[in-house]
Coordinates of C-alpha atoms in Angstrom, one line a residue:
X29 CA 0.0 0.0 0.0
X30 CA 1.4 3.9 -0.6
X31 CA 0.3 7.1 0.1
X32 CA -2.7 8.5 -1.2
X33 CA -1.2 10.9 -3.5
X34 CA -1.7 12.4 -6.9
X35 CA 0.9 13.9 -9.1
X36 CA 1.1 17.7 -9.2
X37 CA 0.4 19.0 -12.4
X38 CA 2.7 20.3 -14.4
X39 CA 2.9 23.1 -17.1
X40 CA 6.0 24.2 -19.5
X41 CA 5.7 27.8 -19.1
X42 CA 2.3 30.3 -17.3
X43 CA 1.6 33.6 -17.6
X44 CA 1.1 35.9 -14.3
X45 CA -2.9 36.1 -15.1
X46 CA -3.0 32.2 -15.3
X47 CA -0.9 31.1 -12.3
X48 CA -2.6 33.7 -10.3
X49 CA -6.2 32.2 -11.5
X50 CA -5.3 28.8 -11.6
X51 CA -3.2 27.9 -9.0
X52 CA -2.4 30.6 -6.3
X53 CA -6.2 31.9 -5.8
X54 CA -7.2 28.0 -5.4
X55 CA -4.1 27.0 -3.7
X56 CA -3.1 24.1 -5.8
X57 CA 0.6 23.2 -6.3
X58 CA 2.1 23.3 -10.2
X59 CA 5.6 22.3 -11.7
X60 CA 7.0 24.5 -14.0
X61 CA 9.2 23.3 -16.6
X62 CA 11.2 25.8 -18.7
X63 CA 10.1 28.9 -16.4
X64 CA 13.8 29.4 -15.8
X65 CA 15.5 28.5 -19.4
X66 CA 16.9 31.9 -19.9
X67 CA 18.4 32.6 -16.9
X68 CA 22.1 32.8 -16.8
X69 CA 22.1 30.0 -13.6
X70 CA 20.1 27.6 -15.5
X71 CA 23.8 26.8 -17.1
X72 CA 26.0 27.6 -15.0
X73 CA 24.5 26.1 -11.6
X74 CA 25.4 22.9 -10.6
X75 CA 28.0 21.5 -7.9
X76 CA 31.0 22.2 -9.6
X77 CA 29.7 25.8 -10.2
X78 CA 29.1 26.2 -6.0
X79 CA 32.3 25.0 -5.6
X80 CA 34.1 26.8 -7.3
X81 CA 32.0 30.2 -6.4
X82 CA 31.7 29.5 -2.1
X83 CA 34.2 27.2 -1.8
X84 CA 35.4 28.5 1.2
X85 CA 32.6 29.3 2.9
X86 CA 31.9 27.2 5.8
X87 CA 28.6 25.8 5.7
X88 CA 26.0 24.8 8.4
X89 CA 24.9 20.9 7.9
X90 CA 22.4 19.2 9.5
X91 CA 21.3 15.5 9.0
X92 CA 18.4 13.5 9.7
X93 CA 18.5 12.9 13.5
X94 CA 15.8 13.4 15.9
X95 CA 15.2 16.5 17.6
X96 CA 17.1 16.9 20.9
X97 CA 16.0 18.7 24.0
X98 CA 19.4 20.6 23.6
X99 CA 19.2 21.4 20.1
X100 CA 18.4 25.7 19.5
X101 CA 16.2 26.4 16.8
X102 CA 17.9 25.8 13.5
X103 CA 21.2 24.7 14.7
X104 CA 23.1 23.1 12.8
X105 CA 24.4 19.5 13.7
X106 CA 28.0 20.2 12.1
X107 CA 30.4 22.4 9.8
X108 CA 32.1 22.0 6.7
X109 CA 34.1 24.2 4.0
X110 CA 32.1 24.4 0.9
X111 CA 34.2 22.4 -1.3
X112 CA 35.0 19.9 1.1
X113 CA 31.0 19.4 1.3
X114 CA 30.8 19.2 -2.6
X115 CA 33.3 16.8 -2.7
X116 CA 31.3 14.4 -0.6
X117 CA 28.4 14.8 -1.7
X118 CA 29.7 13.4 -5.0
X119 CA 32.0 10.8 -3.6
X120 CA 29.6 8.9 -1.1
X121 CA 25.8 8.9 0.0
X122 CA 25.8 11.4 3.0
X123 CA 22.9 12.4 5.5
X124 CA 24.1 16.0 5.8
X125 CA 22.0 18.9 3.8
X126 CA 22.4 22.6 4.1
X127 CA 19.4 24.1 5.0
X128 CA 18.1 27.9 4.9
X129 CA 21.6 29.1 3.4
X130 CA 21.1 32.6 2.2
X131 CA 22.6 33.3 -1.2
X132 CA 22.4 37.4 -1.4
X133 CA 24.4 37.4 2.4
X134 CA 27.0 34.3 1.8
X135 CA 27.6 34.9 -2.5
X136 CA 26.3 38.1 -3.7
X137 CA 27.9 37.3 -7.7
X138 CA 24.7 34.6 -7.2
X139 CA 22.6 37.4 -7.0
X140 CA 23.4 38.0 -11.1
X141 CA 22.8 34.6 -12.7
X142 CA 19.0 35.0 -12.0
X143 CA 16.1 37.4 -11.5
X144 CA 13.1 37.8 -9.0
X145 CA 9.8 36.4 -11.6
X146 CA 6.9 37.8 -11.4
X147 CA 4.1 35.4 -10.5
X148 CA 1.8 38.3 -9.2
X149 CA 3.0 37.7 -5.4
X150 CA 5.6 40.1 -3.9
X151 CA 8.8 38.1 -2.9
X152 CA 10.8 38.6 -0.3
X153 CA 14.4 39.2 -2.4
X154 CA 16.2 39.6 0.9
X155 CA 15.2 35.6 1.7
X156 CA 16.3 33.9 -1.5
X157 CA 17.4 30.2 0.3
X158 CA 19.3 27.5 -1.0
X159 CA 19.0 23.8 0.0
X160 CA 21.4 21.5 -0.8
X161 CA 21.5 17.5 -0.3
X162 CA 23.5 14.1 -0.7
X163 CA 21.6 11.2 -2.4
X164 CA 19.0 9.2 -0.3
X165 CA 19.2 12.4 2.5
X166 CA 15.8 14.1 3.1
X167 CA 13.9 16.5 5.2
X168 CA 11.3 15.7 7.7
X169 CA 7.5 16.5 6.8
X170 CA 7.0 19.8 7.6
X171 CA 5.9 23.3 7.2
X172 CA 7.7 26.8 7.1
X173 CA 7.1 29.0 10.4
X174 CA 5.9 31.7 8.3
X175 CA 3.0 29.9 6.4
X176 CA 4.5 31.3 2.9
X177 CA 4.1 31.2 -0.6
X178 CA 7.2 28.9 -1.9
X179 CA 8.9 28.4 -5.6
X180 CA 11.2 26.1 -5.3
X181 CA 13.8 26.2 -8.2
X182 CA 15.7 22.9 -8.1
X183 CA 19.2 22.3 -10.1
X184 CA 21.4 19.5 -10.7
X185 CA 20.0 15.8 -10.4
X186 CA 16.3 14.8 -9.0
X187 CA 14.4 15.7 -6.0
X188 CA 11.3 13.8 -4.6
X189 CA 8.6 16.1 -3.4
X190 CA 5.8 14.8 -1.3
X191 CA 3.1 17.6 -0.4
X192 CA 0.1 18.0 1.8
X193 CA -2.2 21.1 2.8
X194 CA -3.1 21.6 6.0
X195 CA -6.5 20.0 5.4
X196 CA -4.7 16.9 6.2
X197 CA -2.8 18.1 9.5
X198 CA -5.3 15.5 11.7
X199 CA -3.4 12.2 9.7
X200 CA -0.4 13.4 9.7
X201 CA 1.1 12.6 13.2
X202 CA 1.7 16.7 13.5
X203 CA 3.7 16.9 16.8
X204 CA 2.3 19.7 18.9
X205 CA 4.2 23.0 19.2
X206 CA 6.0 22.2 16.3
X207 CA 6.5 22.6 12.4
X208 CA 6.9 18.9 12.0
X209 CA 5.5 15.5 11.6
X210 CA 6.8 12.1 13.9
X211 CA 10.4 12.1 13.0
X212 CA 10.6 8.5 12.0
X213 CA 7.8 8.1 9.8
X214 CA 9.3 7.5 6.2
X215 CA 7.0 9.4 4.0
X216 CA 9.0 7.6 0.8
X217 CA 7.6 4.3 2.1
X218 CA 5.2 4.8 5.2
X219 CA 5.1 1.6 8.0
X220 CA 0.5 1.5 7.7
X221 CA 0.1 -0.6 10.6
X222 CA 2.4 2.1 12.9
X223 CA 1.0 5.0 11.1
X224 CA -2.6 3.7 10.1
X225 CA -3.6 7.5 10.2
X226 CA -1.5 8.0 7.1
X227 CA -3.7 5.7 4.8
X228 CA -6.8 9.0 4.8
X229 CA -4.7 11.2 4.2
X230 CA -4.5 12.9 0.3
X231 CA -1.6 14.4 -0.7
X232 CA 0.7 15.6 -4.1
X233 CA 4.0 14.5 -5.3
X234 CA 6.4 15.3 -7.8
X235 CA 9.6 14.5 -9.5
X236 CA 11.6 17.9 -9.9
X237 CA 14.7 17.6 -12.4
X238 CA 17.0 20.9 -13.2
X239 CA 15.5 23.9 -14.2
X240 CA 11.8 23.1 -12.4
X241 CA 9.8 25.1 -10.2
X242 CA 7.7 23.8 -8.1
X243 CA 5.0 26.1 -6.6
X244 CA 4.1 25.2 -2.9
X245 CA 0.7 26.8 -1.6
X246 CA 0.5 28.7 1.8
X247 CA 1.2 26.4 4.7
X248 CA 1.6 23.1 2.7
X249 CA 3.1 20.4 4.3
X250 CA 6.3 19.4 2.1
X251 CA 9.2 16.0 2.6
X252 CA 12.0 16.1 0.4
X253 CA 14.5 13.5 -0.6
X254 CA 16.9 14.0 -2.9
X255 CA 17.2 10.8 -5.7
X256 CA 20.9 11.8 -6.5
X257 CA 23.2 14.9 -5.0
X258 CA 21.4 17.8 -6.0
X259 CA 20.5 21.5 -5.2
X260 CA 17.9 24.0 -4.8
X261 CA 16.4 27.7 -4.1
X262 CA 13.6 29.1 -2.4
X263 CA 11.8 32.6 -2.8
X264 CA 9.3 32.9 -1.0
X265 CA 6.0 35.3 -0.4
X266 CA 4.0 36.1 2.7
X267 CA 0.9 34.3 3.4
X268 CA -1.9 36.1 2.2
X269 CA -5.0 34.3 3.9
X270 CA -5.8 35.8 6.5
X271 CA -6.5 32.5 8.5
X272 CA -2.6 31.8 7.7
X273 CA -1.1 34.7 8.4
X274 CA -2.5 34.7 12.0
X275 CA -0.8 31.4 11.9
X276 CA 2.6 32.8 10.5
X277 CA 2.6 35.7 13.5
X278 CA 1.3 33.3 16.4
X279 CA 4.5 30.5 15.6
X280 CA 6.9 33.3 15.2
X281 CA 6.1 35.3 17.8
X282 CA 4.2 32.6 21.0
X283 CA 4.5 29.1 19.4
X284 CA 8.4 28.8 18.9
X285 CA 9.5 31.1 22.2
X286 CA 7.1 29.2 24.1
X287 CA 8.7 25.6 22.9
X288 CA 12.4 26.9 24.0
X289 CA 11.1 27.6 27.4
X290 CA 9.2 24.1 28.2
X291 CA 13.2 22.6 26.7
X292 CA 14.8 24.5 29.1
X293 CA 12.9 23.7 31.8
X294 CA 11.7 20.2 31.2
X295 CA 14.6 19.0 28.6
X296 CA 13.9 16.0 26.7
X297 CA 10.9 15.3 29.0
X298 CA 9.1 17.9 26.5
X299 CA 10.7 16.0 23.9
X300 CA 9.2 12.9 24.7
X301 CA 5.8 14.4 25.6
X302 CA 5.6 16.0 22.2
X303 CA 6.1 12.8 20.4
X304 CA 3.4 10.9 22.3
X305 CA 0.6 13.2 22.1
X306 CA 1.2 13.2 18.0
X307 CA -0.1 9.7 18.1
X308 CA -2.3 10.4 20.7
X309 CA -4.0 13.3 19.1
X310 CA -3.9 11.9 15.9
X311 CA -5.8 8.5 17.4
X312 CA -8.2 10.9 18.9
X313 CA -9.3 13.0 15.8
X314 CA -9.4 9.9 13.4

């Protein structure tokens, strides 16, 4: 048995007026093939290319293990020079990704190989993020703090996307106080009889190969593995619902400063607690 999902649809090029009509006002995810063909990173990005450009630049990995009690938010689980991290990636399967690594503050020459699009929504150009992973590494099922609008341009290799919308947040073993799902689900090949919740839920999912941009609605729910060593950026636009952007200002200002207090003071007591009442809750509601 798999996952309830069906694949997101996927268009070669859209003007403003139709991704506006048919995707963003309806909140439905797209691909985009060739949106990016004629930007100057669509040739010239790829692993060799971030070597060469941050190469020494010591970046901030983090791998797939559970959350700790001790853990900040965000911080990273180890270090690494640039071209020593390219170099692995390419020699061996690693668990270690970089994660919300801002181009316009580490490489500002980045800033010239590609331009803001316009979609209709008003990006954020100081947040342009890029995401980089090892083959078989992937991100826990979550969603971003801020509830945002997300392309995600991907280059070099394939990426597995798996999507849901927060529609589906009682099936998804959504750990209280948190942005993520149970840490050891594996949403690539789900255990049914641990995570029987799992089989109601409906989701997307998606292939994304070099030069694709995959549209993520307000608040969706998004795991990523990377299929071979591979790259990608995120721009991003504020939540426009109104219903989300409550959500956006209650997590970053109450719902992550009240999570580092209970660590402090309960440690991985809070930890634990969390974890149980995801299966708890989500038993209750289905």
């Amino acid at each position: 048995m798999k996952l309830n999902l069906q694949d997101i649809p996927r268009v070669k090029n859209i003007s403003k007026e139709d991704f506006i009509k048919q995707y963003f006002k309806p909140q439905k995810p797209v691909v985009i093939e060739q949106y990016i063909n004629d930007w100057p990173a669509y040739k010239k990005w790829n692993l060799d290319y971030m070597k060469t450009v941050a190469g020494d630049k010591i970046v901030p990995l983090y791998d797939d293990r559970p959350v700790d009690y001790k853990d900040g938010f965000n911080e990273p689980h180890a270090t690494m020079k640039m071209s020593d991290y390219v170099d692995l990636l390419k020699n061996e399967p690693t668990k270690y990704r970089i994660f919300l690594w801002n181009v316009l503050k580490e490489i500002p020459q980045l800033q010239k190989d590609y331009t803001f699009p316009d979609f209709g929504l008003k990006l954020m150009k100081r947040l342009p993020m890029l995401f980089f992973g090892g083959k078989d590494s992937h991100t826990f099922m979550h969603h971003d703090i801020d509830l945002a609008n997300i392309f995600h341009f991907h280059f070099e290799g394939k990426k597995q996307c798996i999507l849901f919308d927060q529609d589906q947040n009682d099936y998804l073993y959504h750990i209280p106080h948190s942005l993520i799902t149970r840490e050891d689900i594996d949403f690539s090949n789900p255990d049914f009889e641990k995570w029987p919740a799992l089989k109601k839920a409906k989701g997307w999912q998606c292939e994304l190969q070099h030069g694709e941009v995959l549209y993520m609605p307000e608040g969706y729910w998004h795991y990523m593995k990377y299929l071979t060593p591979g790259f990608s950026m995120s721009l991003r636009a504020i939540a426009r619902h109104p219903k989300n952007f409550g959500k956006a200002v209650y997590n970053v200002l109450i719902m992550r400063n009240y999570d580092n207090l209970m660590r402090r003071l309960k440690g991985q007591q809070w930890i634990d607690w969390k974890n149980q009442q995801a299966i708890v809750r989500t038993n209750n509601k289905t």
